[in-house]
XYZ file of C-alpha atoms in Angstrom:
525
model
C 0.205 0.015 -0.177
C 2.772 2.142 0.643
C 4.723 1.706 -2.187
C 2.006 3.245 -4.877
C 2.868 6.545 -6.373
C 0.478 9.409 -5.701
C -1.470 11.287 -8.286
C 0.269 14.725 -9.280
C -2.088 17.486 -10.240
C -1.031 19.827 -13.667
C 0.458 22.584 -12.809
C -1.035 26.041 -13.726
C 1.273 26.424 -16.758
C 0.296 23.197 -18.361
C -3.417 24.019 -17.770
C -3.172 27.185 -19.629
C -2.285 25.563 -23.138
C -4.934 24.712 -25.648
C -4.968 23.380 -28.887
C -4.786 25.359 -32.076
C -8.484 25.697 -33.768
C -9.354 23.735 -36.727
C -9.908 24.913 -40.170
C -13.866 25.549 -39.917
C -13.213 26.975 -36.321
C -10.771 29.103 -37.917
C -12.751 30.037 -40.798
C -16.017 31.056 -38.399
C -13.813 33.257 -36.003
C -12.947 35.271 -39.491
C -16.241 35.501 -40.513
C -17.160 37.521 -37.249
C -14.591 40.217 -37.846
C -15.857 43.262 -39.440
C -13.185 44.060 -42.219
C -13.880 40.614 -43.638
C -17.751 40.923 -43.212
C -17.323 44.230 -45.432
C -14.902 42.734 -48.105
C -17.810 39.582 -48.336
C -20.438 41.844 -48.342
C -18.672 43.922 -51.512
C -18.337 40.166 -53.482
C -22.207 39.640 -53.157
C -22.688 43.330 -54.345
C -20.712 42.421 -57.291
C -22.378 39.005 -58.157
C -25.850 40.535 -58.077
C -25.056 42.941 -60.629
C -23.257 40.284 -62.849
C -26.238 38.292 -62.430
C -28.874 41.025 -63.524
C -26.801 41.881 -66.399
C -26.368 38.732 -67.497
C -30.094 38.158 -67.753
C -31.141 37.452 -64.523
C -31.827 33.744 -65.423
C -33.333 34.693 -68.567
C -33.167 32.239 -71.520
C -30.710 33.740 -74.412
C -32.096 34.744 -77.650
C -30.498 31.794 -80.063
C -30.154 33.849 -83.293
C -28.193 36.426 -84.769
C -28.222 38.654 -87.637
C -26.591 37.241 -90.813
C -26.693 33.501 -89.168
C -27.644 30.671 -91.689
C -29.645 28.328 -90.248
C -29.135 24.460 -91.397
C -32.665 23.675 -91.425
C -35.860 25.054 -91.751
C -37.216 27.561 -88.931
C -40.654 27.133 -88.225
C -43.361 28.763 -85.760
C -43.240 26.623 -82.683
C -45.555 29.354 -80.683
C -48.233 31.272 -82.222
C -47.936 34.824 -82.111
C -49.070 37.708 -84.322
C -47.370 40.964 -85.891
C -48.541 44.216 -86.507
C -49.743 45.269 -89.987
C -48.233 48.972 -90.241
C -49.574 49.538 -93.340
C -53.132 48.868 -92.631
C -52.793 50.581 -89.549
C -51.353 53.639 -90.864
C -54.122 53.908 -93.237
C -56.893 53.254 -90.511
C -55.239 56.314 -88.554
C -55.278 58.502 -91.868
C -58.803 57.531 -92.143
C -59.726 58.448 -88.652
C -57.862 61.705 -89.030
C -59.701 62.655 -91.565
C -63.384 61.824 -89.823
C -62.082 63.368 -86.584
C -64.445 66.117 -85.660
C -63.227 69.884 -85.926
C -63.469 71.862 -82.949
C -65.082 75.117 -82.784
C -65.024 77.652 -80.310
C -68.575 79.210 -79.548
C -69.291 82.745 -78.906
C -72.376 82.620 -76.959
C -72.419 86.320 -75.913
C -73.269 87.193 -79.989
C -76.855 85.347 -79.974
C -77.357 86.296 -76.105
C -77.303 90.048 -77.048
C -79.235 89.354 -80.234
C -82.044 87.684 -78.025
C -82.230 90.537 -75.471
C -82.428 92.944 -78.521
C -85.226 91.419 -79.897
C -87.113 91.257 -76.462
C -86.098 94.957 -75.842
C -87.263 96.571 -79.455
C -90.717 94.327 -79.199
C -91.452 96.173 -75.972
C -90.411 99.096 -76.986
C -92.866 98.887 -79.816
C -96.107 97.888 -77.645
C -95.407 100.786 -75.205
C -97.461 103.883 -75.703
C -97.184 106.522 -77.022
C -96.943 106.376 -80.869
C -93.962 108.889 -81.698
C -91.200 109.346 -84.330
C -88.950 107.197 -82.425
C -91.220 104.196 -82.449
C -91.870 104.904 -86.050
C -88.442 104.723 -86.811
C -88.032 101.579 -84.709
C -90.997 99.785 -86.482
C -88.874 100.655 -90.109
C -86.839 97.571 -88.777
C -89.508 95.204 -88.539
C -91.893 95.972 -90.828
C -91.208 95.938 -94.685
C -94.069 97.200 -96.931
C -94.501 95.253 -100.155
C -93.578 96.238 -103.102
C -95.741 98.376 -105.425
C -96.634 97.036 -108.715
C -95.312 98.938 -111.545
C -97.750 100.421 -113.613
C -97.504 99.477 -117.688
C -95.998 101.598 -119.854
C -99.636 102.754 -121.175
C -100.791 103.968 -117.984
C -99.574 107.328 -117.732
C -100.883 108.400 -121.414
C -104.342 106.617 -120.258
C -104.398 108.795 -117.081
C -103.325 111.714 -119.136
C -106.858 111.589 -121.530
C -108.783 110.705 -118.680
C -107.730 114.040 -117.022
C -108.254 115.963 -120.015
C -111.758 114.297 -120.830
C -113.662 116.672 -118.063
C -111.906 119.866 -119.377
C -112.906 118.926 -123.082
C -116.770 118.380 -121.837
C -117.049 121.517 -120.725
C -115.525 122.953 -123.696
C -118.477 121.761 -125.754
C -121.154 122.955 -123.874
C -120.486 126.431 -125.119
C -122.766 129.424 -124.072
C -123.934 129.732 -127.835
C -125.199 125.888 -127.648
C -127.280 126.596 -124.516
C -130.588 127.240 -126.453
C -130.276 123.998 -128.413
C -129.224 121.845 -125.043
C -131.994 123.543 -122.841
C -134.489 120.955 -123.076
C -132.017 117.733 -122.509
C -131.331 116.826 -118.747
C -127.989 117.900 -116.887
C -125.216 114.912 -116.224
C -125.943 114.928 -112.521
C -128.936 113.539 -112.604
C -127.484 110.227 -113.702
C -126.101 109.696 -109.956
C -129.374 111.003 -108.270
C -130.667 109.143 -105.349
C -134.150 109.967 -105.968
C -136.689 109.127 -108.733
C -137.780 112.963 -108.737
C -134.359 114.409 -108.983
C -133.732 111.754 -111.756
C -136.872 112.946 -113.914
C -135.981 116.666 -113.428
C -135.393 118.702 -116.936
C -132.237 120.778 -116.830
C -133.289 124.748 -116.536
C -132.799 127.038 -119.334
C -129.346 129.131 -119.973
C -128.681 132.425 -118.852
C -130.788 135.248 -119.849
C -134.166 132.820 -119.720
C -134.651 132.818 -115.984
C -137.064 135.335 -115.932
C -139.290 133.253 -118.914
C -139.156 129.877 -116.790
C -142.265 128.010 -117.415
C -144.890 127.480 -114.551
C -146.366 124.285 -113.597
C -149.145 123.940 -116.190
C -146.750 125.358 -119.058
C -144.289 122.708 -117.898
C -146.855 119.977 -118.226
C -147.830 121.227 -121.811
C -144.284 121.772 -122.932
C -143.322 118.457 -121.488
C -141.231 116.564 -124.112
C -141.964 113.397 -125.282
C -139.470 110.330 -125.499
C -139.385 110.666 -129.057
C -138.712 114.291 -128.863
C -135.772 113.603 -126.240
C -134.369 111.015 -128.698
C -134.539 113.423 -131.584
C -132.952 115.945 -129.310
C -130.218 113.834 -128.368
C -129.623 112.591 -131.740
C -129.526 116.316 -133.058
C -126.635 117.428 -130.485
C -124.588 114.354 -131.145
C -122.661 115.850 -134.120
C -121.935 119.231 -132.153
C -120.575 117.332 -129.198
C -116.699 116.351 -129.152
C -116.522 114.751 -125.506
C -116.099 111.455 -125.012
C -118.550 109.159 -123.195
C -116.174 109.066 -119.729
C -116.541 113.178 -119.332
C -120.000 112.389 -117.804
C -118.682 110.033 -114.925
C -116.397 112.468 -112.968
C -119.036 115.244 -113.405
C -121.463 112.864 -111.209
C -119.062 112.051 -108.544
C -118.392 116.075 -108.087
C -120.347 119.054 -107.550
C -123.124 119.855 -109.878
C -121.924 121.540 -113.280
C -123.117 125.182 -113.975
C -126.582 125.639 -115.989
C -124.677 126.266 -119.238
C -122.972 122.946 -119.477
C -124.584 120.282 -121.599
C -125.334 116.897 -121.195
C -122.880 114.171 -122.647
C -124.846 112.862 -126.042
C -123.564 109.542 -126.031
C -125.018 109.008 -122.471
C -127.554 106.507 -122.893
C -129.138 106.884 -119.435
C -130.765 110.047 -120.315
C -133.007 108.473 -122.780
C -133.770 105.749 -120.352
C -134.393 108.535 -117.898
C -136.772 110.300 -120.028
C -138.615 107.634 -121.461
C -139.558 105.697 -117.859
C -141.413 109.077 -116.992
C -145.311 108.415 -117.513
C -146.972 110.328 -120.232
C -149.321 112.015 -118.231
C -147.358 112.536 -115.230
C -146.604 116.093 -114.661
C -142.853 116.244 -113.511
C -141.920 118.784 -110.566
C -140.832 122.384 -111.018
C -137.329 122.510 -112.328
C -134.639 123.741 -110.115
C -132.749 126.704 -111.070
C -129.275 127.505 -110.555
C -129.216 131.227 -111.726
C -127.302 132.926 -109.091
C -129.713 136.149 -109.764
C -132.889 134.235 -109.019
C -131.333 131.985 -106.134
C -131.969 132.802 -102.486
C -128.213 132.227 -100.657
C -129.874 131.826 -97.314
C -132.204 129.096 -98.396
C -129.328 127.297 -100.986
C -126.252 127.671 -99.590
C -124.790 124.486 -97.861
C -121.777 124.589 -95.157
C -119.087 122.491 -96.407
C -117.843 119.671 -93.941
C -114.641 119.421 -92.306
C -111.954 117.903 -94.260
C -111.649 114.134 -93.251
C -108.159 112.723 -91.644
C -105.945 111.488 -94.126
C -106.186 107.732 -94.355
C -103.432 105.717 -92.519
C -100.364 104.150 -94.339
C -100.255 100.285 -94.705
C -97.042 100.834 -92.163
C -99.238 102.358 -89.453
C -101.946 99.820 -89.951
C -99.637 96.734 -89.167
C -98.133 98.716 -86.168
C -101.474 98.868 -84.880
C -101.944 95.359 -85.382
C -98.889 94.558 -83.932
C -99.758 96.595 -80.728
C -102.863 95.197 -80.140
C -101.645 91.398 -80.331
C -99.321 92.328 -77.486
C -101.284 95.254 -75.663
C -101.004 93.040 -72.384
C -98.000 92.404 -69.973
C -99.276 88.678 -69.837
C -98.814 88.497 -73.851
C -95.337 90.459 -73.739
C -94.418 87.973 -70.969
C -95.489 85.094 -72.995
C -93.407 86.470 -75.856
C -90.664 86.671 -73.869
C -90.553 83.224 -72.809
C -90.969 81.936 -76.065
C -88.073 83.749 -77.273
C -85.848 82.616 -74.671
C -86.787 78.685 -75.372
C -86.460 79.660 -79.161
C -82.977 80.747 -78.528
C -81.679 78.187 -76.083
C -80.425 75.492 -78.356
C -79.044 78.497 -80.695
C -77.140 79.469 -77.823
C -76.047 76.229 -76.934
C -74.715 75.184 -79.980
C -73.783 78.617 -82.322
C -74.589 79.356 -85.751
C -72.159 79.655 -88.831
C -73.177 80.902 -92.334
C -70.680 78.076 -94.057
C -67.964 75.819 -92.992
C -64.479 77.648 -93.362
C -61.972 76.318 -96.175
C -60.011 74.882 -93.148
C -62.749 72.451 -92.039
C -60.982 69.079 -93.236
C -62.615 66.788 -90.612
C -65.750 65.060 -90.212
C -68.634 66.658 -92.572
C -71.157 65.251 -90.434
C -70.588 66.300 -86.993
C -68.543 69.071 -84.965
C -67.191 69.389 -81.509
C -68.198 72.902 -80.013
C -65.969 74.282 -77.184
C -68.726 76.627 -74.912
C -67.550 79.124 -72.442
C -67.028 77.149 -69.621
C -64.583 75.110 -71.541
C -66.453 71.888 -72.067
C -67.091 70.147 -75.149
C -70.396 68.898 -77.114
C -70.826 67.250 -80.254
C -73.662 68.525 -82.657
C -74.629 67.825 -86.378
C -73.719 70.567 -88.848
C -77.271 70.901 -89.764
C -77.902 72.201 -86.499
C -75.402 74.932 -86.697
C -75.476 76.026 -90.657
C -77.774 79.267 -90.414
C -79.516 77.999 -93.893
C -80.490 74.837 -92.482
C -81.717 75.967 -89.053
C -83.989 79.069 -90.406
C -86.864 76.816 -91.538
C -87.073 75.118 -87.961
C -86.796 78.490 -86.318
C -89.573 79.846 -88.549
C -91.797 76.980 -88.026
C -91.212 77.217 -83.990
C -91.772 80.800 -84.386
C -95.368 79.944 -86.544
C -96.411 77.572 -83.563
C -95.084 79.262 -80.386
C -95.871 82.780 -81.365
C -99.620 84.105 -81.933
C -100.779 85.516 -83.877
C -98.962 84.620 -87.278
C -98.786 88.174 -88.124
C -96.640 88.963 -85.013
C -94.440 85.672 -85.918
C -93.644 86.411 -89.118
C -92.878 90.285 -88.467
C -90.423 88.790 -85.702
C -88.916 86.007 -87.821
C -88.329 88.615 -90.498
C -86.450 90.620 -88.477
C -84.144 87.827 -86.863
C -83.426 86.442 -90.317
C -81.776 89.551 -91.142
C -80.083 89.725 -88.009
C -78.692 86.240 -88.696
C -77.730 86.692 -92.399
C -74.024 87.276 -91.828
C -73.882 85.793 -88.367
C -70.880 83.547 -87.101
C -70.702 82.462 -83.603
C -68.435 79.562 -84.186
C -64.508 79.952 -84.750
C -62.622 76.988 -86.191
C -59.286 76.269 -83.703
C -56.634 74.705 -85.402
C -54.835 73.418 -82.308
C -57.835 71.839 -80.873
C -58.572 70.287 -83.785
C -55.481 69.043 -84.362
C -55.637 67.239 -80.644
C -58.717 66.149 -81.651
C -57.517 63.994 -84.643
C -54.236 62.916 -82.955
C -56.575 61.448 -80.330
C -58.774 59.253 -82.607
C -55.606 58.306 -84.478
C -54.344 56.849 -81.037
C -57.826 55.489 -80.452
C -57.377 53.313 -83.720
C -56.954 49.303 -82.936
C -53.787 48.060 -84.230
C -54.348 45.675 -87.177
C -52.391 42.474 -86.537
C -51.364 39.799 -88.817
C -51.369 36.008 -86.971
C -48.621 33.254 -87.153
C -49.980 29.947 -86.607
C -47.993 26.898 -85.489
C -45.981 25.515 -88.546
C -46.087 28.741 -90.510
C -42.198 29.235 -92.013
C -40.229 32.010 -90.738
C -36.347 31.402 -92.232
C -35.447 28.725 -94.864
C -32.708 26.848 -94.229
C -29.529 27.893 -96.100
C -30.668 31.709 -96.497
C -28.987 34.084 -94.200
C -31.089 35.468 -91.569
C -32.427 39.304 -92.727
C -34.020 42.045 -90.625
C -37.498 41.042 -91.526
C -37.174 37.210 -90.723
C -35.153 38.471 -87.380
C -38.011 40.642 -86.296
C -40.100 37.896 -87.006
C -38.474 34.994 -84.607
C -37.763 37.709 -81.950
C -41.610 38.282 -82.086
C -41.989 34.088 -81.767
C -39.362 34.174 -78.705
C -41.343 37.085 -76.988
C -44.592 35.894 -77.700
C -46.461 34.937 -74.338
C -46.673 31.159 -75.177
C -42.943 30.915 -75.737
C -42.169 32.168 -72.129
C -40.860 29.456 -69.591
C -42.761 28.411 -66.317
C -41.473 29.659 -63.182
C -39.916 26.651 -62.308
C -37.785 26.957 -65.263
C -36.927 30.411 -64.427
C -36.182 29.385 -60.801
C -33.777 26.643 -61.888
C -32.113 28.811 -64.296
C -31.740 31.382 -61.869
C -30.106 29.212 -59.383
C -27.926 27.657 -62.072
C -26.362 31.029 -62.727
C -26.185 32.272 -58.939
C -24.152 28.722 -58.548
C -22.010 29.627 -61.225
C -21.033 33.277 -59.650
C -20.885 31.379 -56.198
C -18.138 29.000 -57.535
C -16.481 31.764 -59.696
C -16.144 34.083 -56.466
C -15.130 30.861 -54.425
C -12.352 29.972 -56.552
C -11.040 33.327 -57.069
C -11.071 34.061 -52.975
C -9.350 31.260 -52.290
C -6.794 32.173 -55.039
C -6.088 35.416 -53.796
C -6.015 34.516 -50.493
C -3.280 32.260 -50.558
C -1.329 34.010 -53.948
C -2.092 37.639 -53.518
C -3.151 38.337 -49.934
C -2.127 41.791 -50.261
C -5.597 42.645 -52.670
C -7.707 41.358 -49.735
C -5.586 43.224 -46.773
C -6.078 46.685 -48.696
C -9.447 47.480 -48.785
C -8.957 50.197 -51.801
C -6.931 47.516 -53.743
C -10.001 44.817 -53.162
C -12.974 47.337 -54.157
C -10.892 48.489 -57.345
C -10.487 44.624 -58.355
C -14.139 44.020 -58.095
C -15.025 46.923 -59.975
C -12.770 46.225 -62.817
C -14.458 42.649 -62.937
C -18.115 44.007 -62.932
C -17.422 46.200 -65.629
C -15.627 43.658 -67.811
């Protein structure tokens, strides 16, 4: 028991000795250093940039311009190509049919509407003065007077000369032969008694006027009267028309004889009964006539007749004589002008109008656009509709015709629409961009590039369209697989290069500036 050697404890120096770290342990210890982590981060950034530049896992395009394929290249994935020729044609058609943009000046028709209402109200207000008559001339147009024929002045002159000639025929030296004939004024007498009254004797024989008994005895018969008329016929040179103006005027003097050609004189004489005693003839001799009993006071002259314009003005004022009718007229005018103000008016399309010939786009004062038919803005096509509206809604028709004619004259040269070239160009471009692209379809199996011929630009375009078609795109699994493969390639590349630099050129790693420059040159390459 006493011969066993006792166990010795380790000395403190030996206890402090440790084995060197292994490979992995040493690497792990170095990864915890800040300078090492910084250099690794720079390597990851450089690898990511290279991965993105090289396609980020996308499959490469297998063809190059000028390559000669050994076999025919056909369509494997259906695709379509734009037909630029037909698309450009459709865009030009769209531009030619684009609606031109016009700016509407609404103030012109608004002022015209208020002018019409104000002037109509002014015409209906009393009294009628020169200002009212002048204003009425704007509305009322007198009908043109009928042009007399060329022979009318000569005929009128002959009629004016006929009464003078008839008076010259009945000269004083013939009063004796015409004393027994009736005067011309008996033709228009209103009583039978005055129609049968014989003419008084000539001057100088008034004192020898016959009494009632002598009148009955000396009364001429029908045959005597006829003979007297026939005897005096060659002595009279006045035409038959001379008796007519004399009947309408005051009775002629006693010396004037009747017209020998008047047939009614014989009829009046023959109609009297043979046994009837005519009344005592009236004498017009101023020497024997009592002025107190025969003188008649002249009537005051009648007022001059109203002209056609004055009569039309009276009718117009009578049609709008009350406030109710005026307010109704204003309401109708506002309703008629509302669509005109909204779309505007123009007498004809300008030469610069090279767009749609059926519709236009109108820009109002609020910068809002509306589409209207051209027939709605042309004055020549709008006026019949406006006239019909006036006729239907404005009563009576006389007032509607007057107001429409005034409005038609005002709108003859009125243009409230102005073509805007810049906005029209924008409208054409917008319509052209809205045209759908015409596509040419390529189905599976159609030839793209024949074998033995170099690939030109047109065929290269078709090959790229097929390559980029949706059906030709790889699935997500294929993309992930390719991405992992490319990423692994960069990891392997950086690992091999890192080990080489670490053991062969440690100075490149120890200097951060030199290491950063090396990674930048590799990435750019």
